Amino acid sequence: MKPPLLQRYQALLDLPAHTQIVSLHEGDTPLIPMPRLAQALGSGFELYVKYEGLNPTGSFKDRGMTAAISEAAGRGVQAVMCASTGNTAASAAAYAARAGMGAFVLIPQGKVAAGKLAGALAYGARVLQIEGSFDDALGLVVEASQRIPVALVNSLNPYRLQGQKTAAFEIIEALGRAPDWLCLPVGNAGNISAYWMGFVQYHQLHSSGLPALLGVQAAGAAPLVLGHAVEQPETVATAIRIGKPARGEQALAAAHESGGRIVTASDEAILAMQRQLAAEGVWVEPASAAGLAGLAAEVAAGRLDLGGKTVVAVCTGHGLKDPDIVTQEMLAPRVVPANLAALEKEIGDL
Ligand code: F0G
């Protein structure tokens, strides 16, 4: 078994000396080649999915949470707090439990997928639904954490980004160099900022190259593309249903510096890409398909020529996080009588 992420990359992470590692053996996720999807998208390139859904709580948040909770544990913090569209909540709850701390999570009412809410509850967090959006909840936890003795573990916490940089390191180590393009969903904009920090840092040390970043927001929640806050963001990809990203400026600067950009993907395109990924054996939650949905749209519109290039798509969360989207949006399985004749009739001639 590999050592915990923070130990493995200790020399590259800017964490205080008091940090006490709290780990669930996060990270070390596979980089999966997707030749059929690459061919379907058209232009003779190599495509890999960084399957972050295989982290301990089913999303990339665990990379950042091990760092934030480890730092908090090292200074004797008793409880942590976050706002969340779901994945941060489950991750904070798990790592707080691991550290023997309390966890308070604020979520937008009725807008968190079942697998995430169940996770936060199962790990023993105090979950509060806010009559408002994620952005309202984030404003509230920022204020609350200044008044009560809890550590804020949203990606405003700089240690979260230190942990999340490790995904960039793993990609470079798996490919032997940075990819030409990295596409990923953008919500509160911490992850794209962390990836860029990681790629730049590794490149400075090992000349590993730099990818162009394609950040993708859902069309109904695209403040960074529109250039202004979105008061009532709406998208089927509830993980990225965010109208005022905390690290928006940093994300825009990262995309620009990398020679890439931030674009949108429609809900239809996101769900179609979720199906295309699943058709090649990789089931991800809707937000996680947004990166590739945006990439596909750019290629189709002739704005991106990927010929001969290597592309990594970050799939941030597991499909099991949001089972309802599949059972509601797609056809329910047919009901058949429990006998062989009925089964054979259904299957027909192969
Ligand atoms: N993909 C998934 C599955 C997410 O849960 C999130 C963010 C993102 C992408 C976007 O990452 O915020 O760093 O730009 N989820 C947060 C949460 C907001 O509360 O779980 P980001």
Short mmCIF file of C-alpha atoms and ligand atoms in Angstrom, two decimals, residues 60-61 83-88 134 185-191 239-240 242 285 287-288 316-317, ligand 1:
data_model
loop_
_atom_site.label_atom_id
_atom_site.label_comp_id
_atom_site.label_asym_id
_atom_site.label_seq_id
_atom_site.Cartn_x
_atom_site.Cartn_y
_atom_site.Cartn_z
CA PHE A 60 -11.62 14.46 -5.60
CA LYS A 61 -12.48 16.42 -2.46
CA ALA A 83 -20.86 24.83 2.82
CA SER A 84 -21.34 22.27 0.11
CA THR A 85 -23.18 21.11 -2.96
CA GLY A 86 -22.58 17.63 -1.50
CA ASN A 87 -19.16 16.19 -2.14
CA THR A 88 -17.26 18.52 0.18
CA PHE A 134 -24.67 27.15 -2.12
CA PRO A 185 -15.66 21.01 -14.44
CA VAL A 186 -15.58 24.34 -12.60
CA GLY A 187 -17.85 25.23 -9.68
CA ASN A 188 -16.38 27.14 -6.78
CA ALA A 189 -13.16 27.16 -8.85
CA GLY A 190 -10.78 25.69 -6.27
CA ASN A 191 -9.88 22.60 -8.26
CA ALA A 239 -22.27 19.75 -7.78
CA ILE A 240 -21.42 22.85 -9.83
CA ILE A 242 -22.68 27.84 -8.11
CA GLU A 285 -21.84 12.01 -11.76
CA ALA A 287 -20.81 17.48 -13.08
CA SER A 288 -17.92 15.16 -13.80
CA THR A 316 -14.35 14.47 -10.32
CA GLY A 317 -17.03 12.28 -8.73
N1 F0G B 1 -17.06 18.21 -9.71
C1 F0G B 1 -17.67 17.79 -8.59
C2 F0G B 1 -18.17 16.39 -8.56
C3 F0G B 1 -17.80 18.65 -7.48
O1 F0G B 1 -18.41 18.22 -6.38
C4 F0G B 1 -17.32 19.97 -7.57
C5 F0G B 1 -17.46 20.90 -6.46
C6 F0G B 1 -16.68 20.35 -8.76
C7 F0G B 1 -16.58 19.45 -9.80
C8 F0G B 1 -16.12 21.72 -8.95
O2 F0G B 1 -14.96 21.90 -8.22
O3 F0G B 1 -15.66 23.80 -6.83
O4 F0G B 1 -13.27 23.20 -7.05
O5 F0G B 1 -14.51 24.20 -8.97
N2 F0G B 1 -18.12 20.65 -5.43
C9 F0G B 1 -18.15 21.52 -4.22
C10 F0G B 1 -18.86 20.79 -3.09
C11 F0G B 1 -18.61 22.88 -4.48
O6 F0G B 1 -19.40 21.44 -2.21
O7 F0G B 1 -18.82 19.57 -3.06
P1 F0G B 1 -14.57 23.37 -7.74
#
